[in-house]
Short mmCIF file of C-alpha atoms in Angstrom, two decimals:
data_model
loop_
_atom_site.label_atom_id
_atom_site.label_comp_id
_atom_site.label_asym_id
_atom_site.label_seq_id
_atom_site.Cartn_x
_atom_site.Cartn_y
_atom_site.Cartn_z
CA UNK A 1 9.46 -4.38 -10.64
CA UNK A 2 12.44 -5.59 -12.96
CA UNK A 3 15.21 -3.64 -14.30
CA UNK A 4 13.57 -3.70 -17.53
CA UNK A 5 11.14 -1.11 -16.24
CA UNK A 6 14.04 1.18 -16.69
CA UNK A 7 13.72 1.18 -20.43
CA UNK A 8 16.37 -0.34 -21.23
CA UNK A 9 20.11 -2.97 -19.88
CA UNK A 10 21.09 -2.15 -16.57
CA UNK A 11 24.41 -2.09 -17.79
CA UNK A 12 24.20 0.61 -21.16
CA UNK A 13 26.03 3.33 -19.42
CA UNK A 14 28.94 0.79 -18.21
CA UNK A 15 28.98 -0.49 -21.56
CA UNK A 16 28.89 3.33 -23.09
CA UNK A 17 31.83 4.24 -20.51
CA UNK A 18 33.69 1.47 -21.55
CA UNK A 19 33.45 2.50 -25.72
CA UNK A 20 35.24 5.59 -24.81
CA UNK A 21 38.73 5.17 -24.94
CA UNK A 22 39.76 7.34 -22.00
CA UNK A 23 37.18 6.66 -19.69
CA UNK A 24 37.62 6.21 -16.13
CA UNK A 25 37.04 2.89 -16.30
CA UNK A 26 39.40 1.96 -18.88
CA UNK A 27 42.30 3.62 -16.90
CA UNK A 28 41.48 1.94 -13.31
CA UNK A 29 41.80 -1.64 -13.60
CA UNK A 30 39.16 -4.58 -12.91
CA UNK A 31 38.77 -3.83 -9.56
CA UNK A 32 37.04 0.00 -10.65
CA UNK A 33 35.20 -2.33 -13.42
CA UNK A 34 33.78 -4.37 -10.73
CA UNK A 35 32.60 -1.03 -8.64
CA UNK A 36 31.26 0.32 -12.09
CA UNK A 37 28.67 -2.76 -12.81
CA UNK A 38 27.81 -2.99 -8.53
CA UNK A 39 27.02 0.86 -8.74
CA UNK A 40 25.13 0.11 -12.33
CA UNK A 41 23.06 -2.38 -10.07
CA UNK A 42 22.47 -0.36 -6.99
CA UNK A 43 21.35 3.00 -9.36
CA UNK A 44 18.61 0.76 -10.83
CA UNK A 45 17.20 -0.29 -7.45
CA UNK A 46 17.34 3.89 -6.88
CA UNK A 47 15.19 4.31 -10.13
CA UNK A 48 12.85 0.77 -9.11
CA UNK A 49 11.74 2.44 -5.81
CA UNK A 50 11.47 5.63 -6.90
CA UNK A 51 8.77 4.00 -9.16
CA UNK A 52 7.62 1.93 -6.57
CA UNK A 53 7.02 4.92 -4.37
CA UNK A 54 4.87 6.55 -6.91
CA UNK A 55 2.82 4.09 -7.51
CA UNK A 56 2.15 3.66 -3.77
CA UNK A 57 1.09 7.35 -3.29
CA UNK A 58 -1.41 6.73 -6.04
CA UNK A 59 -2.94 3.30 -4.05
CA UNK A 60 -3.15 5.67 -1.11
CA UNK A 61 -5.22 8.46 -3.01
CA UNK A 62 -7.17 5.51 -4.47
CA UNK A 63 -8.05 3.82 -1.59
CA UNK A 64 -9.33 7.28 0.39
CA UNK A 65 -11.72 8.07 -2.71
CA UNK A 66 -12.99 4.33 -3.28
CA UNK A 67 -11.56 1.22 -1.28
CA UNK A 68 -12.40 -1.61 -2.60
CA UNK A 69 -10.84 -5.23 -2.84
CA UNK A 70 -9.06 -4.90 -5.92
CA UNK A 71 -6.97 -1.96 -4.60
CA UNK A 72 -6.32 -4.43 -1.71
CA UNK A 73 -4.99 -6.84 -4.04
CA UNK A 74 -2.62 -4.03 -5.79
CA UNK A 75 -1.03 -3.76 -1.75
CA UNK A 76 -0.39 -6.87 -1.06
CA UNK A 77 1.11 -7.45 -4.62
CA UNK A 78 3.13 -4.38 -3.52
CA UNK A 79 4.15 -6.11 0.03
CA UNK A 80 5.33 -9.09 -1.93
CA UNK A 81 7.49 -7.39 -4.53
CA UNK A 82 8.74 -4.92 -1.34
CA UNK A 83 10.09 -8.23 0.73
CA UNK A 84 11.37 -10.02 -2.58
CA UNK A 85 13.44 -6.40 -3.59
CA UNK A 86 14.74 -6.83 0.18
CA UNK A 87 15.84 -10.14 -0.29
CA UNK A 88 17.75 -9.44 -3.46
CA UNK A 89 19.39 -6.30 -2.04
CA UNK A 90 20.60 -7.47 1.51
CA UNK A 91 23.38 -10.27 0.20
CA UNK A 92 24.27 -7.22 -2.47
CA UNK A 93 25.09 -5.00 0.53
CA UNK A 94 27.06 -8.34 2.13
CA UNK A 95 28.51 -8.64 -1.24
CA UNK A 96 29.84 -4.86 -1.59
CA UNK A 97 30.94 -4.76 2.53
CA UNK A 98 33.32 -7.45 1.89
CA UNK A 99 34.74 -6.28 -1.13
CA UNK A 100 35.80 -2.76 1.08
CA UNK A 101 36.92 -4.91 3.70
CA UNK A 102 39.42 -7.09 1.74
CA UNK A 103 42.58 -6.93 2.04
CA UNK A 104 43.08 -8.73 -1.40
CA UNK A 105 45.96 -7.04 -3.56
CA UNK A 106 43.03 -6.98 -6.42
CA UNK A 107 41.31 -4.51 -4.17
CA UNK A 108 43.28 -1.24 -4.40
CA UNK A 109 42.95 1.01 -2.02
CA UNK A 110 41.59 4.04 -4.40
CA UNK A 111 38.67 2.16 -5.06
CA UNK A 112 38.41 1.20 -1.46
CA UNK A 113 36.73 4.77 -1.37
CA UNK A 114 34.24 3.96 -4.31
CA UNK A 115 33.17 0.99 -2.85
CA UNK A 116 32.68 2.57 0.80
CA UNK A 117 30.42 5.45 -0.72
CA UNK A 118 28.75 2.33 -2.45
CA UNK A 119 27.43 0.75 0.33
CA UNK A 120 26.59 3.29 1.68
CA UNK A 121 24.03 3.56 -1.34
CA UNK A 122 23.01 -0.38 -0.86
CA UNK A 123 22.35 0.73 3.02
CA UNK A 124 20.13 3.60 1.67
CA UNK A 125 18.37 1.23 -0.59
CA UNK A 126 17.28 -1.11 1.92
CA UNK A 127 16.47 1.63 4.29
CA UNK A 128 13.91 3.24 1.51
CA UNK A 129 12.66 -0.35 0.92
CA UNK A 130 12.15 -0.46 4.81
CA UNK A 131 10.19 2.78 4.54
CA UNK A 132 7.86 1.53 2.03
CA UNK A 133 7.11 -1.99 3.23
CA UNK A 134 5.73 0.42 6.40
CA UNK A 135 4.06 2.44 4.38
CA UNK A 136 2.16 -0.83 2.66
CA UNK A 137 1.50 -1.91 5.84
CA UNK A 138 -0.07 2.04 7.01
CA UNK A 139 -2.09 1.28 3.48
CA UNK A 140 -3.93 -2.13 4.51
CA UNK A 141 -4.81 -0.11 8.02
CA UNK A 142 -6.00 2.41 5.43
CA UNK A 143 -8.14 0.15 3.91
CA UNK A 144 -9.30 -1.53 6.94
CA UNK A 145 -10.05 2.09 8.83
CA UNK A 146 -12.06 2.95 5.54
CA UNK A 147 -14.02 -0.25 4.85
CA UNK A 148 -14.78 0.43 8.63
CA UNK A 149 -15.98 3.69 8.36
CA UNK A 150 -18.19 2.56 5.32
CA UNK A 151 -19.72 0.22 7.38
CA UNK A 152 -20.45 2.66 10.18
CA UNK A 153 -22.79 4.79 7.69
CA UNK A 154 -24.55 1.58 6.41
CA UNK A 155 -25.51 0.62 10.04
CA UNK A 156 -26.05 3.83 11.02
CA UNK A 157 -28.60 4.39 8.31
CA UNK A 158 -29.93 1.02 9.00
CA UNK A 159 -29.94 2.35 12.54
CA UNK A 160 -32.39 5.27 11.55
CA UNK A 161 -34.59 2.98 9.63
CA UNK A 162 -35.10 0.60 12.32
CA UNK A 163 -36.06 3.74 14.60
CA UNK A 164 -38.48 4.21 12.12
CA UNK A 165 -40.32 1.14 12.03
CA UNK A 166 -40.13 -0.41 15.28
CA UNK A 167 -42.33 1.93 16.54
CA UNK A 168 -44.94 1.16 13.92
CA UNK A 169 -44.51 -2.91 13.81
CA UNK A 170 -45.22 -2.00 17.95
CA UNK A 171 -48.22 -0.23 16.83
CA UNK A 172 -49.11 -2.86 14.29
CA UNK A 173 -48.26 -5.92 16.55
CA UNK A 174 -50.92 -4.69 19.01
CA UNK A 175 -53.87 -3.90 16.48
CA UNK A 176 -52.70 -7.18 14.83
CA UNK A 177 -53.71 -9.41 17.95
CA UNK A 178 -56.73 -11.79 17.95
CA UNK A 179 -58.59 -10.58 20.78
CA UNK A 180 -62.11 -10.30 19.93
CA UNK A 181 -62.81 -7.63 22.50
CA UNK A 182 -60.52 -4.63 21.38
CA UNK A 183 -62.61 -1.05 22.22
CA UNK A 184 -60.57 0.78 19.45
CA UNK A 185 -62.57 -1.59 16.71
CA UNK A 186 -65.66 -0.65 16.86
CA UNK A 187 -64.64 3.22 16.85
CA UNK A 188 -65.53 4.89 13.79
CA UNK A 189 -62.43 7.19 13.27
CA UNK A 190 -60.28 4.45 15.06
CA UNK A 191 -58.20 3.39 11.58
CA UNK A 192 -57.56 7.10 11.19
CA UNK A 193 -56.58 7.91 14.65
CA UNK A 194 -54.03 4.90 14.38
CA UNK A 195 -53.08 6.12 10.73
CA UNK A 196 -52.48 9.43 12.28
CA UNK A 197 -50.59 8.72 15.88
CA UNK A 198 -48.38 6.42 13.81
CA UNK A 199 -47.19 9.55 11.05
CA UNK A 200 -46.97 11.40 14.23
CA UNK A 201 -44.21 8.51 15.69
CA UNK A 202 -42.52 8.63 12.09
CA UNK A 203 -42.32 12.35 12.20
CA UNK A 204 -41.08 12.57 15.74
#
């Protein structure tokens, strides 16, 4: 999540306005410079989330087909980079409600209306960064609610098996015992009667 990601300076089109002789820039003063290079600033954090949100509608498909713990690890790198974009952008906004509320002479009051609209922007920014440090936070529940229901049809099929077989280890347990007078063993079709009411349990 840097500026780079952009492709390129964060400043190009400032610097491209500023080449052409009768640009806006050149015919407003410092003060309009200064709104040109804040706005710059504030347009790249526009292109950074829009990235940013991408990426975390693909972790969300991801983690409904297969989560698994490296996905996990993509969030929270996500969460991070959200709440370090928030700390860069909140003394920006400071930075930009100041310079509208100046009274300074270098302020004048035509770009007074650039720099309103501006934070405006910065207020937008940290509201979308707000949006998607919630939405990280719906993700990990994601991930939680579908490691959960994983483990609900493991147990459950551990469930089925032990409905299975505790039936038969009963069967087995009692056969199993040391008693030397058991009727059963000295009936002829007894193994196969035993063989057969335990199927019978299996298949019920």
């Amino acid at each position: 999540l840097t500026f780079q990601e952009r492709g390129g300076d964060v400043f190009d089109g400032v610097r491209g306005r500023l080449k052409r002789s009768h640009g806006k820039i050149r015919q407003r003063g410092p003060d309009y410079l200064a709104y040109a290079l804040i706005d710059s600033i504030v347009d790249s954090y526009f292109h950074i989330l829009e990235k940013v949100g991408d990426r975390l509608a693909q972790l969300e498909e991801d983690l409904i087909n297969n989560p698994d713990q490296q996905i996990l690890a993509k969030v929270h790198h996500y969460k991070r980079e959200l709440m370090l974009l928030r700390k860069s952008i909140w003394p920006l906004r400071e930075v930009i409600n100041e310079l509208q509320k100046d009274e300074s002479a270098f302020i004048r009051e035509g770009t007074r209306v650039f720099l309103r609209d501006l934070y405006d922007h910065s207020v937008q920014v940290l509201d979308t960064v707000e949006i998607f440090r919630d939405t990280v936070i719906g993700l990990q529940d994601l991930y939680m609610s579908a490691v959960g229901n994983r483990m609900n049809e493991i147990m459950k099929v551990l469930t089925i098996m032990a409905s299975i077989f505790i039936p038969l280890t009963f069967i087995a347990g009692i056969y199993g015992m040391n008693f030397e007078y058991i009727p059963e063993l000295k009936w002829r079709w007894g193994y196969f009667a035993v063989w057969g009411f335990m199927i019978s349990c299996v298949l019920g």
